[in-house]
Amino acid sequence: MIVPLSWLKEYVDITLTPKELGEKLTEVGLGCEKIIKTKDDVIFELEITPNRPDCLSIIGVAREIAAIENKKIKFPQLPNILKTQKPLPLIVKTDSKINPRFTGIIISGIKVGESPKWLKEKLEKMNQRPINNIVDITNYVMLELGNPIHAFDYDKIIGNIMTVSQTKGGEKFESVDGIAYRLPKDAVVISDKEKIIDLCGIKGGKNSGTYKETKTIFIRVPVEIPNLIRKSSQALGLRSDASSIFERGVNAGGTIDALKRTTDLVLELAGGKIASNPYDLKEINFKPWKLKLRKDRLNQILGINIPLKKTIDILESLNLSPVHLPGEQRRHLDDARKGGRIECTIPTYRNDLKIEEDLIEEVARIYGYNNFPKTMPKGVIPTVQVPYFKDYALDEKVKNILKASGFSEIYTYSLIGDKDLTENNIDPEKILRVDNPVSRDFEYLRPTLKINLLKAFIQNKSNFEKINLFELGKVYSGKSLDEAKEIYYLSGITNNKNFFEVKGLLEKIFEDLGIKENSTKYIEILNDGIFFEINYSELIKDFNPNKTFKPLPKYPPIVEDLSIITEGDVKTSDLISEIKNQSPLVVDVSLLDQFKNSKTFHIVYQDKNKNLTGEGVAEIREKILKSLQSKFHAELNN
Amino acid sequence: MEEELMQIKNSAVSMIIDASDQKELEEIKLQFLGRSGKLTLTLKEITKIPAEKRAIVGQLANEVKRVIEESIESKLSSLISYFSSQRKQNIDVTAPGIKPGIGHLHPMTQVLHDVIDIFKGIGFQVADGPEIETDYYNFTALNMPPNAPSRDTQATLYLDTKNSNAQPGQILLRTQTSNMQVRTMEKIKPPVRVIVPGKVYRVDDVDASHGFEFWQLEGFCIDKNVRLTDLFGTIDYVLKKVYGEKTKIKFATTNFGFVEPGVDTYMECTVCKGKGCNFCKQSGWSEIMPAGMVHPNVLKAAGYDSQKVSGFAFCIGLSRLVTLRYQMDDLRLLTNPDLRILEQF
């Protein structure tokens, strides 16, 4: 919303400097994004939240400033609408379910022409293009008061009839700016005897607009159903100033004021005379409503005691007509009633004020969020484990092992393109997909971390010789949403470590997590590196945080290296387990060295109950050699 | 005897000064202070002198001992540094060091773990939730019913429902980690203090401060008598812990369906130090954390009685928090796997 300071000043005295005003407006909820100084004015650009359609008008912003400055607002002078003895004929058929209020009047004998300078300048400051005096007045009053208004050329309404109805879908409509549309189903439109003349709440029709030759106009100030406007506007991809107001909820009690203001200006700037009694078709009276605020509840939610007088002043400055009903002092009543209630009367332009908490916000924001003290929650700290608990300390532990091993961590997008999939021989048909992707490159949910890691690997090749990368992140499995699962994967890629180093790294991770798992199956040997990918969510289910201290051995071990020559294809792991199996006194076996078919094992013998003797070890060694020979035809290498 | 002690001191000190290595110093120490060292032996004679002089002599003997010990110590340290510098001369110490081959944790991880630690310190637990979410938990349960204009600010990526029982538009990629509010609350009773870090998705044009995939950190605290001042205090505490006690923070009113009153948090832009830059859209402030008191309708959806419990919720733009912490001027740096970026952290 663009707001010129000069226009605001017509309704409220402003003492704050533009910079201070901008800051205060932001604090109360009208986010001031820019302050532009022009040669004769200051323009504020405000971000209006969806709950405040009233602030899509100058008067709405002026009201907020009046509350900030604690001043009264000067509402424009409105005439009483004159009735006429000789009304022109016009039948209006409407339905409050699709058009809750239809306010309007006919003015005849007008002269369409250029707007006066002051009006054109005002519109231009608001980035609006002046068109002619009638259209400009309707735009002006909408910007001023926040009620959208449309002027029809009365003489083009065939049959003197206006019928509000919903479309069946597919109807042709040409907007006042000359663009042709096919209307969606359920759009609210006005038709005359022959054709659609208005797309309600969004755009007027070209066939009934106000042009040079127009002599008689019908001014319509409606209330529309937000959802219906929203749906049509979205379906057509067509938004207007009017539709943004109607979508969010127009001031339903403001149509008569807007009609008076418009009529007054038309008579002044375009001449003519009132040619109908005012129309105001509605089923309910759009009256202000009552809302109560318990003073004790206010204190309780805010955490401070704003004095009663200050509270009343704030509500008064917001035009909410507060009336304090003192609390009952009888002892048995609970605390909540002691401070009494403040009954407010909510003006129809404040559709956002519906519950007590809304009033609490009103008091708090005008009091000023930055004037509040800061406290910490007082209650008990929860000790029961929260649902959906995640142990980030475990992630940190794993990541630190990878980091210590030289791997750097990356974060990549979960969304990938179909090309990414097909290049990696994955059928996109079997991958979860977004219906409305931001681009083809980000259409599918990744089923693996490999694709992004490979890309990262290639990207870094131009700058680095040695690359070690990993990611711990979600992958998304399931061919359709019914089977969709989000699983954490831990994956890495390296061209700087060999298979055994990666294997050892994974073994170290498993060991630290207390998990018994074979790491080989997670490792893939690529053309130019090693890749690993682990289903991390699955893996950490076996996480065992318990570590038990084992007392240090009282008796020294005997250590020896045995070189073995094997024949044919013998697996090292088989040899190691065979050696271990020969005696419980063999406490550790590791591969020290290998060359061709010779392998040297480092063997630790230890008895926790007594000193081992050379003879005892020789006995075990014999057993080992014997079994290795019989099972693997392995011989001692002398 | 006093003279004798002075001689011992002088000869010891001159020997210490002349010593050329550690071994020699050890020998000197033994020679004077050892069990049969010169000073020790001399002191044994102290019984032979008249009683009234013993105190003075004893004092002097202690002084001599102290001087010898200190001289040895200082000589020893000068010898050590002398030898070290001698050895350094044998190599070119100006050649670059050989760093251990340690990798780097992503800045997101580093900040996330810091933030988690800070919240743990004030009693919050950490939860994790789905990114593939229903419309209900992402919007409707949060007082954002279908067609609520408040949904406009969160353009949503919807998932393809083919071959599934879901209706089009029903399943989406969560637009906010707030989806975990009702999910968590409906499973437990207050008191609740939870944070939920995670990825969220929006239909958005990508630029320096926007993206279609980014990180948030949701938090909420529900209990009897949780107050707006508690929200202000918690945000202030956390941001000052992350960015330092001098961090400038301001609060403003805003509107999100699931909070009332609604609060927005701004922090002085760390990139330009409040002067205005592209990252903060020239405002000098960075919007970092929408928050507010949990709306009664949300408490109701969770099965809580809004007259008995109250609470606050906030949603930290985690990606933005990270970039602000390291003065990175573009959110896209966080998803760029270039090691030249990663190695800076």
CSV table of N, CA and C in Angstrom, one decimal, chain A residues 371-453:
chain,number,residue,atom,x,y,z
A,371,ASN,N,8.1,-1.7,24.4
A,371,ASN,CA,8.1,-1.2,25.7
A,371,ASN,C,7.9,-2.2,26.8
A,372,PHE,N,7.8,-3.5,26.3
A,372,PHE,CA,7.5,-4.6,27.3
A,372,PHE,C,8.8,-5.0,27.9
A,373,PRO,N,8.7,-5.5,29.2
A,373,PRO,CA,9.9,-6.1,29.8
A,373,PRO,C,10.1,-7.5,29.2
A,374,LYS,N,11.2,-8.1,29.5
A,374,LYS,CA,11.5,-9.4,29.0
A,374,LYS,C,11.6,-10.4,30.2
A,375,THR,N,10.9,-11.5,30.1
A,375,THR,CA,11.0,-12.5,31.2
A,375,THR,C,11.2,-13.9,30.6
A,376,MET,N,11.5,-14.9,31.4
A,376,MET,CA,11.6,-16.2,30.9
A,376,MET,C,10.5,-17.0,31.5
A,377,PRO,N,10.0,-18.1,30.7
A,377,PRO,CA,8.9,-18.9,31.2
A,377,PRO,C,9.2,-19.4,32.6
A,378,LYS,N,8.2,-19.4,33.4
A,378,LYS,CA,8.4,-19.8,34.8
A,378,LYS,C,8.2,-21.3,35.2
A,379,GLY,N,7.5,-21.9,34.3
A,379,GLY,CA,7.0,-23.3,34.7
A,379,GLY,C,8.0,-24.3,34.8
A,380,VAL,N,7.5,-25.6,35.0
A,380,VAL,CA,8.3,-26.7,35.1
A,380,VAL,C,9.0,-27.1,33.8
A,381,ILE,N,10.2,-27.5,33.8
A,381,ILE,CA,10.8,-28.0,32.6
A,381,ILE,C,10.4,-29.4,32.3
A,382,PRO,N,9.8,-29.7,31.1
A,382,PRO,CA,9.3,-31.0,30.8
A,382,PRO,C,10.4,-32.0,30.8
A,383,THR,N,10.2,-33.2,31.4
A,383,THR,CA,11.2,-34.2,31.4
A,383,THR,C,10.8,-35.5,30.5
A,384,VAL,N,9.5,-35.6,30.3
A,384,VAL,CA,9.0,-36.7,29.4
A,384,VAL,C,9.5,-36.5,28.0
A,385,GLN,N,10.0,-37.6,27.4
A,385,GLN,CA,10.6,-37.4,26.1
A,385,GLN,C,9.5,-37.0,25.1
A,386,VAL,N,9.7,-35.9,24.3
A,386,VAL,CA,8.8,-35.4,23.4
A,386,VAL,C,8.5,-36.3,22.2
A,387,PRO,N,7.2,-36.4,21.8
A,387,PRO,CA,7.0,-37.2,20.6
A,387,PRO,C,7.8,-36.7,19.4
A,388,TYR,N,8.1,-37.5,18.5
A,388,TYR,CA,8.9,-37.1,17.3
A,388,TYR,C,10.4,-36.7,17.7
A,389,PHE,N,10.8,-37.2,18.9
A,389,PHE,CA,12.1,-36.8,19.3
A,389,PHE,C,13.2,-37.2,18.3
A,390,LYS,N,14.2,-36.3,18.2
A,390,LYS,CA,15.3,-36.6,17.4
A,390,LYS,C,16.6,-36.3,18.1
A,391,ASP,N,17.6,-37.2,18.1
A,391,ASP,CA,18.8,-37.1,18.8
A,391,ASP,C,19.9,-36.4,18.0
A,392,TYR,N,19.9,-35.1,18.0
A,392,TYR,CA,20.9,-34.4,17.1
A,392,TYR,C,22.3,-34.6,17.7
A,393,ALA,N,22.5,-35.0,18.9
A,393,ALA,CA,23.8,-35.2,19.5
A,393,ALA,C,24.4,-36.4,18.8
A,394,LEU,N,23.6,-37.4,18.4
A,394,LEU,CA,24.1,-38.5,17.7
A,394,LEU,C,24.6,-38.1,16.3
A,395,ASP,N,23.8,-37.3,15.6
A,395,ASP,CA,24.2,-36.8,14.3
A,395,ASP,C,25.5,-36.1,14.4
A,396,GLU,N,25.7,-35.3,15.4
A,396,GLU,CA,26.9,-34.5,15.6
A,396,GLU,C,28.1,-35.4,15.8
A,397,LYS,N,27.9,-36.5,16.6
A,397,LYS,CA,28.9,-37.5,16.8
A,397,LYS,C,29.4,-38.1,15.5
A,398,VAL,N,28.4,-38.5,14.7
A,398,VAL,CA,28.7,-39.2,13.4
A,398,VAL,C,29.4,-38.2,12.5
A,399,LYS,N,28.9,-37.0,12.4
A,399,LYS,CA,29.5,-36.0,11.5
A,399,LYS,C,30.9,-35.6,12.0
A,400,ASN,N,31.1,-35.6,13.3
A,400,ASN,CA,32.5,-35.3,13.7
A,400,ASN,C,33.5,-36.4,13.4
A,401,ILE,N,33.1,-37.6,13.3
A,401,ILE,CA,34.0,-38.7,12.9
A,401,ILE,C,34.3,-38.5,11.4
A,402,LEU,N,33.3,-38.2,10.6
A,402,LEU,CA,33.5,-37.9,9.2
A,402,LEU,C,34.5,-36.7,9.0
A,403,LYS,N,34.2,-35.7,9.8
A,403,LYS,CA,35.0,-34.5,9.7
A,403,LYS,C,36.5,-34.8,10.0
A,404,ALA,N,36.7,-35.6,11.1
A,404,ALA,CA,38.0,-35.9,11.5
A,404,ALA,C,38.7,-36.8,10.5
A,405,SER,N,37.9,-37.5,9.7
A,405,SER,CA,38.5,-38.3,8.6
A,405,SER,C,38.7,-37.5,7.3
A,406,GLY,N,38.5,-36.2,7.4
A,406,GLY,CA,38.8,-35.4,6.2
A,406,GLY,C,37.6,-35.1,5.3
A,407,PHE,N,36.4,-35.5,5.7
A,407,PHE,CA,35.2,-35.3,4.9
A,407,PHE,C,34.6,-33.9,5.2
A,408,SER,N,34.1,-33.2,4.2
A,408,SER,CA,33.4,-32.0,4.4
A,408,SER,C,31.9,-32.2,4.1
A,409,GLU,N,31.1,-31.5,4.9
A,409,GLU,CA,29.7,-31.7,4.8
A,409,GLU,C,29.0,-30.8,3.8
A,410,ILE,N,28.1,-31.3,3.0
A,410,ILE,CA,27.3,-30.4,2.1
A,410,ILE,C,25.8,-30.6,2.5
A,411,TYR,N,25.0,-29.5,2.1
A,411,TYR,CA,23.6,-29.6,2.2
A,411,TYR,C,23.1,-29.3,0.8
A,412,THR,N,22.3,-30.2,0.3
A,412,THR,CA,21.8,-30.0,-1.1
A,412,THR,C,20.3,-30.1,-1.1
A,413,TYR,N,19.7,-29.7,-2.3
A,413,TYR,CA,18.3,-29.6,-2.4
A,413,TYR,C,17.7,-31.0,-2.4
A,414,SER,N,16.5,-31.2,-1.8
A,414,SER,CA,15.7,-32.4,-1.8
A,414,SER,C,15.1,-32.6,-3.2
A,415,LEU,N,14.8,-31.4,-3.8
A,415,LEU,CA,14.1,-31.5,-5.1
A,415,LEU,C,15.1,-31.6,-6.3
A,416,ILE,N,14.9,-32.5,-7.2
A,416,ILE,CA,15.9,-32.7,-8.3
A,416,ILE,C,15.1,-32.8,-9.6
A,417,GLY,N,15.8,-32.8,-10.7
A,417,GLY,CA,15.1,-32.9,-12.0
A,417,GLY,C,15.0,-34.3,-12.6
A,418,ASP,N,14.1,-34.4,-13.6
A,418,ASP,CA,14.0,-35.8,-14.2
A,418,ASP,C,15.3,-36.2,-14.9
A,419,LYS,N,16.0,-35.2,-15.4
A,419,LYS,CA,17.3,-35.5,-16.0
A,419,LYS,C,18.3,-36.1,-15.0
A,420,ASP,N,18.3,-35.6,-13.8
A,420,ASP,CA,19.1,-36.2,-12.8
A,420,ASP,C,18.8,-37.6,-12.6
A,421,LEU,N,17.5,-38.0,-12.6
A,421,LEU,CA,17.1,-39.3,-12.4
A,421,LEU,C,17.5,-40.2,-13.5
A,422,THR,N,17.1,-39.8,-14.8
A,422,THR,CA,17.4,-40.7,-15.9
A,422,THR,C,18.9,-40.9,-16.1
A,423,GLU,N,19.7,-39.8,-15.9
A,423,GLU,CA,21.1,-40.0,-16.0
A,423,GLU,C,21.7,-41.0,-15.1
A,424,ASN,N,21.0,-41.2,-14.0
A,424,ASN,CA,21.4,-42.2,-13.0
A,424,ASN,C,20.6,-43.5,-13.1
A,425,ASN,N,19.9,-43.7,-14.2
A,425,ASN,CA,19.2,-44.9,-14.5
A,425,ASN,C,18.0,-45.2,-13.5
A,426,ILE,N,17.4,-44.1,-13.1
A,426,ILE,CA,16.3,-44.2,-12.2
A,426,ILE,C,15.0,-43.8,-13.0
A,427,ASP,N,14.0,-44.6,-12.9
A,427,ASP,CA,12.8,-44.3,-13.6
A,427,ASP,C,11.9,-43.2,-12.9
A,428,PRO,N,11.8,-42.0,-13.5
A,428,PRO,CA,11.0,-40.9,-12.8
A,428,PRO,C,9.6,-41.4,-12.5
A,429,GLU,N,9.0,-42.3,-13.2
A,429,GLU,CA,7.7,-42.7,-12.9
A,429,GLU,C,7.5,-43.3,-11.5
A,430,LYS,N,8.6,-43.8,-11.0
A,430,LYS,CA,8.6,-44.4,-9.7
A,430,LYS,C,9.0,-43.5,-8.5
A,431,ILE,N,9.1,-42.2,-8.8
A,431,ILE,CA,9.6,-41.3,-7.8
A,431,ILE,C,8.6,-40.3,-7.5
A,432,LEU,N,8.5,-39.9,-6.2
A,432,LEU,CA,7.5,-38.9,-5.8
A,432,LEU,C,7.8,-37.6,-6.5
A,433,ARG,N,6.6,-37.0,-6.9
A,433,ARG,CA,6.7,-35.8,-7.8
A,433,ARG,C,5.9,-34.6,-7.3
A,434,VAL,N,6.4,-33.4,-7.5
A,434,VAL,CA,5.6,-32.2,-7.2
A,434,VAL,C,4.7,-31.8,-8.4
A,435,ASP,N,3.5,-31.5,-8.1
A,435,ASP,CA,2.6,-31.1,-9.2
A,435,ASP,C,2.9,-29.8,-9.8
A,436,ASN,N,3.3,-28.9,-9.0
A,436,ASN,CA,3.6,-27.5,-9.5
A,436,ASN,C,5.0,-27.0,-9.2
A,437,PRO,N,6.0,-27.7,-9.8
A,437,PRO,CA,7.4,-27.4,-9.5
A,437,PRO,C,7.7,-26.0,-9.9
A,438,VAL,N,8.7,-25.4,-9.2
A,438,VAL,CA,9.2,-24.1,-9.6
A,438,VAL,C,9.9,-24.1,-10.9
A,439,SER,N,10.5,-25.3,-11.2
A,439,SER,CA,11.1,-25.5,-12.6
A,439,SER,C,11.3,-27.0,-12.8
A,440,ARG,N,11.6,-27.4,-14.0
A,440,ARG,CA,11.8,-28.8,-14.3
A,440,ARG,C,12.9,-29.4,-13.6
A,441,ASP,N,13.9,-28.5,-13.2
A,441,ASP,CA,15.1,-29.0,-12.5
A,441,ASP,C,14.8,-29.4,-11.0
A,442,PHE,N,13.6,-29.0,-10.5
A,442,PHE,CA,13.3,-29.3,-9.1
A,442,PHE,C,11.9,-29.8,-9.0
A,443,GLU,N,11.7,-31.0,-9.7
A,443,GLU,CA,10.4,-31.5,-9.8
A,443,GLU,C,10.2,-32.8,-9.0
A,444,TYR,N,11.2,-33.5,-8.7
A,444,TYR,CA,11.1,-34.8,-8.0
A,444,TYR,C,11.8,-34.8,-6.7
A,445,LEU,N,11.3,-35.6,-5.7
A,445,LEU,CA,11.9,-35.7,-4.4
A,445,LEU,C,13.0,-36.8,-4.5
A,446,ARG,N,14.2,-36.5,-4.1
A,446,ARG,CA,15.4,-37.4,-4.3
A,446,ARG,C,15.2,-38.7,-3.6
A,447,PRO,N,15.4,-39.8,-4.3
A,447,PRO,CA,15.4,-41.1,-3.7
A,447,PRO,C,16.7,-41.6,-3.2
A,448,THR,N,17.8,-40.8,-3.4
A,448,THR,CA,19.1,-41.1,-3.0
A,448,THR,C,19.9,-39.8,-2.8
A,449,LEU,N,21.0,-39.8,-2.0
A,449,LEU,CA,21.8,-38.6,-1.9
A,449,LEU,C,22.9,-38.7,-3.0
A,450,LYS,N,23.0,-39.8,-3.7
A,450,LYS,CA,24.1,-40.0,-4.6
A,450,LYS,C,24.2,-39.0,-5.7
A,451,ILE,N,23.0,-38.7,-6.3
A,451,ILE,CA,22.9,-37.8,-7.4
A,451,ILE,C,23.6,-36.4,-7.1
A,452,ASN,N,23.2,-35.9,-6.0
A,452,ASN,CA,23.7,-34.6,-5.6
A,452,ASN,C,25.2,-34.6,-5.2
A,453,LEU,N,25.6,-35.8,-4.6
A,453,LEU,CA,27.0,-35.9,-4.2
A,453,LEU,C,27.9,-36.0,-5.4
